[in-house]
Short mmCIF file of C-alpha atoms in Angstrom, two decimals:
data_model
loop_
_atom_site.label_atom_id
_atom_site.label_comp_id
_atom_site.label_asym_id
_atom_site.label_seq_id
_atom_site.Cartn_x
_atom_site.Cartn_y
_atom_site.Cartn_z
CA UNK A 1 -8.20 -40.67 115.89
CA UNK A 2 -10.22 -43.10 117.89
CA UNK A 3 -13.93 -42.84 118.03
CA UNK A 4 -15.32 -40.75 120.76
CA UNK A 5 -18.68 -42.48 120.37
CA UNK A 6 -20.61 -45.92 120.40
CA UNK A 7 -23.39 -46.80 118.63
CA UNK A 8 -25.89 -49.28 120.09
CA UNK A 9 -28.97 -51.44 118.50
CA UNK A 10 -32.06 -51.30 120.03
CA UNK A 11 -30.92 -54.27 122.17
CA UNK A 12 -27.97 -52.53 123.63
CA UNK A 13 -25.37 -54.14 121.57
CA UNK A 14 -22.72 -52.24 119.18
CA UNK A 15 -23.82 -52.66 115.64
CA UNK A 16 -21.54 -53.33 112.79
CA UNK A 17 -18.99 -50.31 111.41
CA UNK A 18 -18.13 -50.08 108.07
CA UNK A 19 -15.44 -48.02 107.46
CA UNK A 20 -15.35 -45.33 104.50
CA UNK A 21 -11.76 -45.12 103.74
CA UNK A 22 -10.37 -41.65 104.98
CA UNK A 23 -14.02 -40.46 105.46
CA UNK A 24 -16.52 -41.07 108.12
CA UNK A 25 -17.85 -44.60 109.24
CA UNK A 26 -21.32 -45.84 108.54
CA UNK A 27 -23.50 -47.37 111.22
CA UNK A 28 -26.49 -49.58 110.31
CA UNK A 29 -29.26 -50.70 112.83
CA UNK A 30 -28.33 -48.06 115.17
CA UNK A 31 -31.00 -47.14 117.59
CA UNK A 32 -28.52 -44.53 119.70
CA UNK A 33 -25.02 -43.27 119.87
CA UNK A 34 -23.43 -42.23 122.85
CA UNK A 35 -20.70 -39.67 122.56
CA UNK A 36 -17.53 -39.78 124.93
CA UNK A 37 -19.70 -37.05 127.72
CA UNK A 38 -22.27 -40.25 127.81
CA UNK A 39 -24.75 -37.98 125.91
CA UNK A 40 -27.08 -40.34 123.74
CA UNK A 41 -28.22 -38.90 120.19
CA UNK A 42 -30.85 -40.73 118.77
CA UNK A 43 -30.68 -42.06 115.53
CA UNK A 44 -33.27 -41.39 112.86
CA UNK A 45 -31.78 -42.59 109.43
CA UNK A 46 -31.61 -46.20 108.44
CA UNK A 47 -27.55 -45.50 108.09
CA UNK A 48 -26.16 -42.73 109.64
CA UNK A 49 -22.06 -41.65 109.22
CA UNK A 50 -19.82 -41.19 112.03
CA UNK A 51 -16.74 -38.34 112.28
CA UNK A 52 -13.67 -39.80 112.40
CA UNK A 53 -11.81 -36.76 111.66
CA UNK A 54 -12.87 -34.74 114.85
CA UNK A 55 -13.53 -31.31 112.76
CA UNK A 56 -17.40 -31.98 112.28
CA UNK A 57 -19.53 -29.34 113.30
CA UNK A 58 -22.36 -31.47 114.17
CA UNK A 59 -20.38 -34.28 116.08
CA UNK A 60 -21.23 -37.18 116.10
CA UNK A 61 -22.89 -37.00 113.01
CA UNK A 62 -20.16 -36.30 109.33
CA UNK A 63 -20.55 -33.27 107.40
CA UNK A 64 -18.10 -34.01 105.02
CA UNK A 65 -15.88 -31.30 106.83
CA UNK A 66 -13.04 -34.10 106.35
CA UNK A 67 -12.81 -33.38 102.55
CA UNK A 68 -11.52 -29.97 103.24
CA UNK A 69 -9.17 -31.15 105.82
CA UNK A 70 -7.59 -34.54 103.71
CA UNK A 71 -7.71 -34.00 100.56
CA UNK A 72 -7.73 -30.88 97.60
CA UNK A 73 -10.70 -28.97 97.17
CA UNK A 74 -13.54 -30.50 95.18
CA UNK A 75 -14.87 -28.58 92.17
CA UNK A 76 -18.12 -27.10 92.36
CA UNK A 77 -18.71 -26.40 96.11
CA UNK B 1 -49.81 -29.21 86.98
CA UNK B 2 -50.54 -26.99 83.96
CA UNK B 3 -49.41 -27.47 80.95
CA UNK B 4 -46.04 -25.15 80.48
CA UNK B 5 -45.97 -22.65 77.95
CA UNK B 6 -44.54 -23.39 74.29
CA UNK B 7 -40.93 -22.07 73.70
CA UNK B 8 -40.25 -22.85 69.66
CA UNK B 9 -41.45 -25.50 67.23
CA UNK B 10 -40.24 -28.79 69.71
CA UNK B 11 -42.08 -27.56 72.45
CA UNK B 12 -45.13 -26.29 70.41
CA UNK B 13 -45.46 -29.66 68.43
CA UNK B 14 -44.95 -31.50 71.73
CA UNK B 15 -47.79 -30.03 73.16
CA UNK B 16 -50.16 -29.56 70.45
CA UNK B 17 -49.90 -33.56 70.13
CA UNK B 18 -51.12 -34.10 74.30
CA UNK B 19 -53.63 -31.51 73.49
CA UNK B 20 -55.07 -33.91 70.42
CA UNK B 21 -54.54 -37.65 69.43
CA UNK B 22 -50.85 -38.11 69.69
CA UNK B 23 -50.43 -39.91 66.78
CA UNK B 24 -52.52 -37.32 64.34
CA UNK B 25 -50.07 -35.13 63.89
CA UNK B 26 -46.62 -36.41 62.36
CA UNK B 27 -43.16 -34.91 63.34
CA UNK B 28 -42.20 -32.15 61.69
CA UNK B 29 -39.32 -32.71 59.04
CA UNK B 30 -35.71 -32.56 60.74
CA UNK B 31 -37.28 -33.15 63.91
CA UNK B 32 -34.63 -31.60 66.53
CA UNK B 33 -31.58 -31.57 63.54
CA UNK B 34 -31.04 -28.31 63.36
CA UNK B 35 -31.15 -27.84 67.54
CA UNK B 36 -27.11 -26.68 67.63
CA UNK B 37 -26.85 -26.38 71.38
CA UNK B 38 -28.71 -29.26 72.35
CA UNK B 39 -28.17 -28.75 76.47
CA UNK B 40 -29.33 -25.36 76.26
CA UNK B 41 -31.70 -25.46 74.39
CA UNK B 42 -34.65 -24.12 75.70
CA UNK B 43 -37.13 -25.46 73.18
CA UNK B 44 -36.28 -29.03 72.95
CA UNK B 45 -35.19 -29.04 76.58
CA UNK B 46 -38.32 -28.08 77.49
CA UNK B 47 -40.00 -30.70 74.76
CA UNK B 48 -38.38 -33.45 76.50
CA UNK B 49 -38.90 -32.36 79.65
CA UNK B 50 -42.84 -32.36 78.30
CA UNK B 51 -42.38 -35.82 77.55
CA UNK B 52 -40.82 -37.11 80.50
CA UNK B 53 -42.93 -35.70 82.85
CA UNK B 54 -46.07 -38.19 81.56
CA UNK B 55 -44.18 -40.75 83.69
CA UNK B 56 -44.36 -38.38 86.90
CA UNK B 57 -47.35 -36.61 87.76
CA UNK B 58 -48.64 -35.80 84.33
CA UNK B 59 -50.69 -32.82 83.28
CA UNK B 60 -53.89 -31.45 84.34
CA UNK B 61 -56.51 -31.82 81.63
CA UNK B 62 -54.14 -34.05 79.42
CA UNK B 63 -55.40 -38.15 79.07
CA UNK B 64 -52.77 -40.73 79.53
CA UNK B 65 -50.28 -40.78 76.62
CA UNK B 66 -47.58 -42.00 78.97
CA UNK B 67 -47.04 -45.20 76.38
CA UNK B 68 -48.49 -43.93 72.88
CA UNK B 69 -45.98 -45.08 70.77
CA UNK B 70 -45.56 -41.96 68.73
CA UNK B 71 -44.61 -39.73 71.45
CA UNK B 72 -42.40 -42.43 73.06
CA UNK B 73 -40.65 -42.42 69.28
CA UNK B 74 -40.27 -38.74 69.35
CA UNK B 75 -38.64 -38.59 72.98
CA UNK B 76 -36.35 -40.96 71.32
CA UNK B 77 -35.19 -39.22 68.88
CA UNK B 78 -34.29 -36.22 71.45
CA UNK B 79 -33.07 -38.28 73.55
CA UNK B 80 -30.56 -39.66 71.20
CA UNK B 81 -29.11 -36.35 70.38
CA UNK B 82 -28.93 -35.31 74.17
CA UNK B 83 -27.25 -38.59 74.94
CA UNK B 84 -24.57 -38.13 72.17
CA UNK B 85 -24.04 -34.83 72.93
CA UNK B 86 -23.70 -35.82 76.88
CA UNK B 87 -21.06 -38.58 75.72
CA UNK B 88 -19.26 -35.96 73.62
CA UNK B 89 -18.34 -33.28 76.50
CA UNK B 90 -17.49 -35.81 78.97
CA UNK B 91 -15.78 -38.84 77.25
CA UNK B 92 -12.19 -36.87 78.14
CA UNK B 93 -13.77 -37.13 81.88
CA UNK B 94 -14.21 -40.77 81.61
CA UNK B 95 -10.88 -41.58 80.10
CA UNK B 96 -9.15 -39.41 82.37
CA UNK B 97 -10.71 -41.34 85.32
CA UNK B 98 -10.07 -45.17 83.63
CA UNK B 99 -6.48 -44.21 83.58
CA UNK B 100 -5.58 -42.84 86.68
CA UNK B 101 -6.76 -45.65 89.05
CA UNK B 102 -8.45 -48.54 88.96
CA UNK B 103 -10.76 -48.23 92.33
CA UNK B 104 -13.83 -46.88 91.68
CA UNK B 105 -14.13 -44.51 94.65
CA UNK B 106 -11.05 -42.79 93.74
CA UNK B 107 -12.02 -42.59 89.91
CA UNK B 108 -15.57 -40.67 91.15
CA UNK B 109 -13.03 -38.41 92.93
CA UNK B 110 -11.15 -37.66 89.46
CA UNK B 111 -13.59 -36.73 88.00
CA UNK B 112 -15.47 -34.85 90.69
CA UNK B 113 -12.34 -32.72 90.80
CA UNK B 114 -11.49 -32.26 87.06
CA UNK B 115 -15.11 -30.82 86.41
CA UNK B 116 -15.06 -27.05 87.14
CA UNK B 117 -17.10 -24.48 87.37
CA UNK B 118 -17.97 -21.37 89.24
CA UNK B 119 -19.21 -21.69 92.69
CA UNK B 120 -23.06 -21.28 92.97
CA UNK B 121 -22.89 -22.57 96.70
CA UNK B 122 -20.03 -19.94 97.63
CA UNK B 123 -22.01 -17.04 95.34
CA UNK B 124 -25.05 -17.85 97.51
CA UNK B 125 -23.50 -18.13 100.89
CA UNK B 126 -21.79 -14.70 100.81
CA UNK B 127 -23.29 -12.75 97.94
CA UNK B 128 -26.66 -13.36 97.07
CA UNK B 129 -29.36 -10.45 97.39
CA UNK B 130 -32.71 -11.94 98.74
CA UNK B 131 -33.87 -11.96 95.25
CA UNK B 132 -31.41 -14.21 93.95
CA UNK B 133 -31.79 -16.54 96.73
CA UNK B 134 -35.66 -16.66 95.89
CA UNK B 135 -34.43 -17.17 92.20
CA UNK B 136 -32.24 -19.89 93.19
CA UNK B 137 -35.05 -21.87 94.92
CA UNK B 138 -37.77 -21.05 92.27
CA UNK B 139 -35.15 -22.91 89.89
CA UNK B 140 -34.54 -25.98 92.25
CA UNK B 141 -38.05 -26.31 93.42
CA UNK B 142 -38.82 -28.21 89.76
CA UNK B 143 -36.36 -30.92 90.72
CA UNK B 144 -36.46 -30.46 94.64
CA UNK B 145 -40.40 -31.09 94.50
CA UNK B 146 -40.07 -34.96 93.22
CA UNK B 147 -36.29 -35.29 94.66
CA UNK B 148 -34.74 -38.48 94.17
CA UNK B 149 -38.44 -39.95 91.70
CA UNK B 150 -36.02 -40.22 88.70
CA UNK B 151 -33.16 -42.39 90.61
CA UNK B 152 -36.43 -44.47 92.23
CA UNK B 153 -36.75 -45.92 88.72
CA UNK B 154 -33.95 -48.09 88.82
CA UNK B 155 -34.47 -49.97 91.93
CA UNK B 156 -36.25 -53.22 89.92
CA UNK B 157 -33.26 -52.59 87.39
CA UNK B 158 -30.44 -53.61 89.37
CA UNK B 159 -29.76 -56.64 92.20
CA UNK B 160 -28.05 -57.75 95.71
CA UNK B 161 -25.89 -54.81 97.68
CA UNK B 162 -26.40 -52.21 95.03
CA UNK B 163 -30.34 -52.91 95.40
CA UNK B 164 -30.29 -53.27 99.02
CA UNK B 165 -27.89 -50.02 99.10
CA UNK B 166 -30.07 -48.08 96.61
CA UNK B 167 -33.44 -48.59 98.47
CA UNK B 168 -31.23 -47.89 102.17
CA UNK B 169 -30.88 -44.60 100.63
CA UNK B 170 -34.06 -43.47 99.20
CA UNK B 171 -35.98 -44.73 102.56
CA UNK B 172 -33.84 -42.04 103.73
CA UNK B 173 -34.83 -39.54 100.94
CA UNK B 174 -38.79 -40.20 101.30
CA UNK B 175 -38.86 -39.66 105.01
CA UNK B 176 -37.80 -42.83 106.70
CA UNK B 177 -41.32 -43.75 107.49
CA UNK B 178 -42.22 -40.10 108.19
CA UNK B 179 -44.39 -38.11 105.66
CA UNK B 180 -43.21 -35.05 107.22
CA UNK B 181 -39.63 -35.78 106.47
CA UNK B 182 -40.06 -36.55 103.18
CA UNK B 183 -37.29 -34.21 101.42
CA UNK B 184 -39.72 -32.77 98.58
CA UNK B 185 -42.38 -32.11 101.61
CA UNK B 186 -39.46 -30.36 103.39
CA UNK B 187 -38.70 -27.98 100.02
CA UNK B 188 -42.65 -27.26 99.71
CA UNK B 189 -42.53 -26.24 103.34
CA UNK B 190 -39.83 -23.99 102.47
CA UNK B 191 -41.23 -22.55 99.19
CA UNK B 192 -44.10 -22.02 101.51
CA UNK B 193 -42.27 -20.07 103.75
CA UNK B 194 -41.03 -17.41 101.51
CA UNK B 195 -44.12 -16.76 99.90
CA UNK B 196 -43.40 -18.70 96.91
CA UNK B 197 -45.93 -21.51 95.42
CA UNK B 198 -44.53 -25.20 96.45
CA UNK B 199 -47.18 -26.92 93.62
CA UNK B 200 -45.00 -29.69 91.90
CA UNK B 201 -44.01 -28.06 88.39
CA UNK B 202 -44.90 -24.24 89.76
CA UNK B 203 -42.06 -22.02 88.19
CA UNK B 204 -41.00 -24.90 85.21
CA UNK B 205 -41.65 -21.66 82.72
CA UNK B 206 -38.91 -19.92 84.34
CA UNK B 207 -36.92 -22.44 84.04
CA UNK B 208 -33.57 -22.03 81.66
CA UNK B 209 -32.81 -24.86 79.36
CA UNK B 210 -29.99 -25.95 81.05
CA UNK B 211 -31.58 -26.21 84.41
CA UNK B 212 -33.95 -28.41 82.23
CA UNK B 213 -31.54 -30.30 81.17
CA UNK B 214 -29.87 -31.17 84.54
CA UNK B 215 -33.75 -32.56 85.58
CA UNK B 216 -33.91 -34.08 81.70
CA UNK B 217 -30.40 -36.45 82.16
CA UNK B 218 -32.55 -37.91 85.60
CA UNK B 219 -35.05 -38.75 83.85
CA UNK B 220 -33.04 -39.77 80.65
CA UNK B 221 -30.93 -41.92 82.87
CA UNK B 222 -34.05 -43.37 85.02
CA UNK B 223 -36.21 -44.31 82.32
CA UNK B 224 -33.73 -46.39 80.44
CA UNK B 225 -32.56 -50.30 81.71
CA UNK B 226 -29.57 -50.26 79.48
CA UNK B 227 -28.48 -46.24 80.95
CA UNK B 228 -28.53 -47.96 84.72
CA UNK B 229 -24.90 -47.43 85.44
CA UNK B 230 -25.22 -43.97 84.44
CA UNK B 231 -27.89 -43.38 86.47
CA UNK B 232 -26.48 -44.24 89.53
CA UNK B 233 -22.92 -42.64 88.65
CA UNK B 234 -25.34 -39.28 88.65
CA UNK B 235 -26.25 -39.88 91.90
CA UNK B 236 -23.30 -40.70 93.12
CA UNK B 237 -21.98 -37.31 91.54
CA UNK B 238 -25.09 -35.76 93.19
CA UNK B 239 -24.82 -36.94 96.56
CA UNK B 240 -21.22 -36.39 96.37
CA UNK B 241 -21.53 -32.91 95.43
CA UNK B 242 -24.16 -31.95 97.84
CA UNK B 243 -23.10 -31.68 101.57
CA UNK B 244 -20.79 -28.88 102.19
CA UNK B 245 -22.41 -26.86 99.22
CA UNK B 246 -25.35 -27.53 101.25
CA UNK B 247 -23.89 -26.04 104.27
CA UNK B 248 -22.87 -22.97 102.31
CA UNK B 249 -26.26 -22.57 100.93
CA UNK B 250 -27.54 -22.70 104.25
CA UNK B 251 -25.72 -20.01 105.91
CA UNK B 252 -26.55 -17.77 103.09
CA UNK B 253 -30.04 -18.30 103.78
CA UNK B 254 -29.54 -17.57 107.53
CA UNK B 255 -27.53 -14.39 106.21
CA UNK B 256 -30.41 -12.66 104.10
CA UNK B 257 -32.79 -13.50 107.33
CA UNK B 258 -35.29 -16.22 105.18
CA UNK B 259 -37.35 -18.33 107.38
CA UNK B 260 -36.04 -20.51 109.74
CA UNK B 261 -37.60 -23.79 107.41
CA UNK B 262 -35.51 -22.74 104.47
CA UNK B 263 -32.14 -23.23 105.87
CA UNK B 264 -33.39 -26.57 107.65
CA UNK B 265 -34.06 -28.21 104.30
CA UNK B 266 -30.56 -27.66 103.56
CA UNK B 267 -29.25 -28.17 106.57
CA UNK B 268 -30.87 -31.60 106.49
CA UNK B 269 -28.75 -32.81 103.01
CA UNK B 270 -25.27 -31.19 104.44
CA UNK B 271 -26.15 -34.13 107.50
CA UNK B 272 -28.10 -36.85 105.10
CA UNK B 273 -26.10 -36.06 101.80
CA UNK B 274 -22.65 -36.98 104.05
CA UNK B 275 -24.18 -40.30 104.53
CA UNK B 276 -25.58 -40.80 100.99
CA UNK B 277 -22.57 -39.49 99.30
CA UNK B 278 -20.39 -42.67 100.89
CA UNK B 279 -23.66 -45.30 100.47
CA UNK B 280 -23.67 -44.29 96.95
CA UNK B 281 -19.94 -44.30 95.87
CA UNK B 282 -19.43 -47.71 97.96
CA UNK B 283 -22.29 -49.68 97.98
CA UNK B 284 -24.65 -48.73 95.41
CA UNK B 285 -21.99 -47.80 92.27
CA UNK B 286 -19.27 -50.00 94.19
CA UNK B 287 -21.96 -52.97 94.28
CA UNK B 288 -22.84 -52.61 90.85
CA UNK B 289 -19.60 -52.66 88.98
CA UNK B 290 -18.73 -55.43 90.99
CA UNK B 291 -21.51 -57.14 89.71
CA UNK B 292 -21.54 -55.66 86.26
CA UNK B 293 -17.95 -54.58 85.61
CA UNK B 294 -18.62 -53.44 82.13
CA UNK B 295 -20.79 -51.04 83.15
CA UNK B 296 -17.85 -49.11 85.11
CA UNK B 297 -17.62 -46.61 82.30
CA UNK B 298 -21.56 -45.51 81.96
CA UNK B 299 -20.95 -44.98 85.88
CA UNK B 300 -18.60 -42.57 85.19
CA UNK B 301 -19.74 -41.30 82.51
CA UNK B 302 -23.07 -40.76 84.39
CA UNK B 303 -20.59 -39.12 87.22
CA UNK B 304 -19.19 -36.31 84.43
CA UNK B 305 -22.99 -35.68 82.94
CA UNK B 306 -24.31 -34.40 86.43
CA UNK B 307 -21.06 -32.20 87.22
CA UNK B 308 -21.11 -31.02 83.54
CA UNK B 309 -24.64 -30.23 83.43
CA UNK B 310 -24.48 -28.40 87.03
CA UNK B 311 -21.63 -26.23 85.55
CA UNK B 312 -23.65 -25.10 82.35
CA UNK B 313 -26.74 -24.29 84.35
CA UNK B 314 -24.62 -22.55 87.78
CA UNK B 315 -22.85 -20.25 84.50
CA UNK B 316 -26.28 -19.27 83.15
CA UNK B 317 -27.85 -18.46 86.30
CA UNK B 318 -24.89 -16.22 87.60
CA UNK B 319 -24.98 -14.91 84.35
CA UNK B 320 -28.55 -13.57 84.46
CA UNK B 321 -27.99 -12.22 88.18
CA UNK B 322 -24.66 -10.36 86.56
CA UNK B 323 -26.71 -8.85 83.67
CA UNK B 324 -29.87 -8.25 85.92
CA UNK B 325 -26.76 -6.23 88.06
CA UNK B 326 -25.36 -3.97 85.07
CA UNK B 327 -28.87 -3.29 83.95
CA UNK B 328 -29.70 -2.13 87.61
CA UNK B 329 -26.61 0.14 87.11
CA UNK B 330 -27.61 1.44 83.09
CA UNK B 331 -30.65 2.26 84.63
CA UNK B 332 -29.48 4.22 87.43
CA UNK B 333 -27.09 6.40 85.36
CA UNK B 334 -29.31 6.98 82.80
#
């Protein structure tokens, strides 16, 4: 799935995406990201990860909802 | 923080030295030998726990005997036997993981899912009574209340990404620049909240030996250069195992109506932990081993230790809620 989202530096510019295999993406530097409705969410973490998946509760932001969806159920949770 | 309360001959000796001159009184013969379930143990778990807590915040009334030699000699000694005991349950773990891949994020994964237990998270989300939620958080709130201090200790031990990754993620944990943010601030906000005391080290007499334990293998990890891999497989395990438990946790709190604070502490970790849990796996283990590929295996093994550990101490405190439940009941129909 594409990303719905872009996340800018404080300059404006798109910062750097690293890519967490079948997970989310992490964003460093990121001052803002602005989801596909133009809404801007500021960012407060020095790294913040990115849905890819689309089933996140708390889009744009992961919350690991992805495990449950790609691969077998972790112990413990 | 007061001194805790003595639970057998470990513990008593342990504290009878910080009370005098460490090195007056000698270790009692067979010091620890005859301990048979060394992670349970409530005695020498709570010794050790003693011991490491001089390099924390230390005792009220006690002078510094965070170096003397002779209580630094006895924390070895436990220490060895909780290590070897640690290496013991989870070596099949380890293997397991060396042999089914060869890329470290999917070994974590192998292990994460061969270690099983019963579901505290799920219990709590749909089950719980208040009390048992309180119970739950009294037991946390001795790690929660210096989160992420043990892993903080290995920062000067390691280099490049895995340094740079490491300190990424603990700027996270203390607040990002924000004292009010800082994640053992936001558990003392929500001990606060239901009434219970948030002083660091509060409730460690209620504490069960394995719940020591799980804080003891931080600290056991933290404290020691040549344990570094392990420590940071633990977090990785940690982090990894935090963020939809957290989320579970969360909406059992909302369930039993608990303040509004309690459920935001854990709602923070289901958002940071989802980060954290990919920093650590990738950058900080993922750095490391590249740097330091014989340390792969004390990653791991570090990895099995926190999931095994978890397991023992989720089984004891379901346990306690079960037979707090059928004595309810005896009661009743008596």
């Amino acid at each position: 799935m594409a990303p719905e989202w872009r996340a800018l530096s404080s300059t404006g510019a798109e910062v750097d995406l690293e890519p967490c295999g079948d997970g989310p993406v992490l964003a460093r530097h990121a001052c803002v990201v602005v989801d596909a409705d133009g809404v801007q969410h500021p960012v407060t973490r020095p790294v913040v990860a990115l849905c890819t998946c689309g089933r996140s509760q708390r889009r744009p932001w992961c919350d690991s909802t992805h495990k449950s969806v790609r691969r077998s159920p972790t112990s413990g949770a | 923080m007061k001194l805790p309360l003595a639970r057998g001959p470990l513990s008593s000796h342990v504290l009878a030295l910080l009370e005098a001159a460490p090195s007056g009184l000698p270790a009692p013969d067979g010091w620890a030998d005859e301990v048979q379930d060394v992670l349970g143990d409530d005695d020498l778990q709570l010794a050790l726990w003693i011991l490491y807590e001089l390099h924390y915040r230390g005792f009220d009334g006690v002078p510094d005997h965070e170096w003397d030699p002779h209580l630094i000699a006895l924390r070895t000694r436990l220490e060895q036997r909780f290590e070897a005991e640690l290496r013991q349950c989870t070596a099949g773990y380890v293997e397991a993981a060396l042999h089914a891949s060869e890329d470290l994020f999917d070994q974590v994964m192998v292990v994460v899912d061969a270690v099983d237990g019963p579901s505290l998270p799920r219990y709590l989300q749909r089950e719980a009574s208040s009390v048992e939620m309180l119970d739950f958080l009294t037991q946390r709130s001795l790690y929660h209340l210096k989160e992420s201090d043990p892993h903080a200790f290995v920062i000067p031990r390691i280099d490049g990404r895995a340094k740079v990754a490491l300190a990424e993620l603990q700027y996270d944990e203390y607040g990002a620049g924000r004292p009010a943010r800082l994640h053992a601030q936001l558990f003392a906000d929500a001990l606060d909240a239901c009434g219970l005391d948030p002083a660091y080290g509060a409730y460690v007499d209620l504490v069960p030996g394995h719940t020591l334990a799980v804080n003891n293998v931080m600290s056991l990890f933290g404290l020691s250069r040549r344990l570094r891999g392990a420590a940071l497989g633990h977090l990785a395990a940690f982090e990894t195992t935090s963020s939809v438990p957290c989320r579970r946790i969360a909406g059992g709190i909302e369930r039993l109506g608990l303040p509004t604070v309690v459920a935001a502490y854990f709602h923070e970790h289901v958002e940071a932990d989802a980060v954290h849990e990919q920093v650590a796996i990738r950058d900080i283990c993922g750095g490391l081993v590249e740097d330091h590929p014989e340390l792969r295996g004390d990653v791991l093994f570090g990895v099995a230790a926190c999931l095994h550990l978890d397991v023992l101490a989720a089984r004891g405190l379901l346990g306690s809620w079960e037979r707090r439940r059928e004595d309810a009941v005896v009661r009743q129909v008596a």
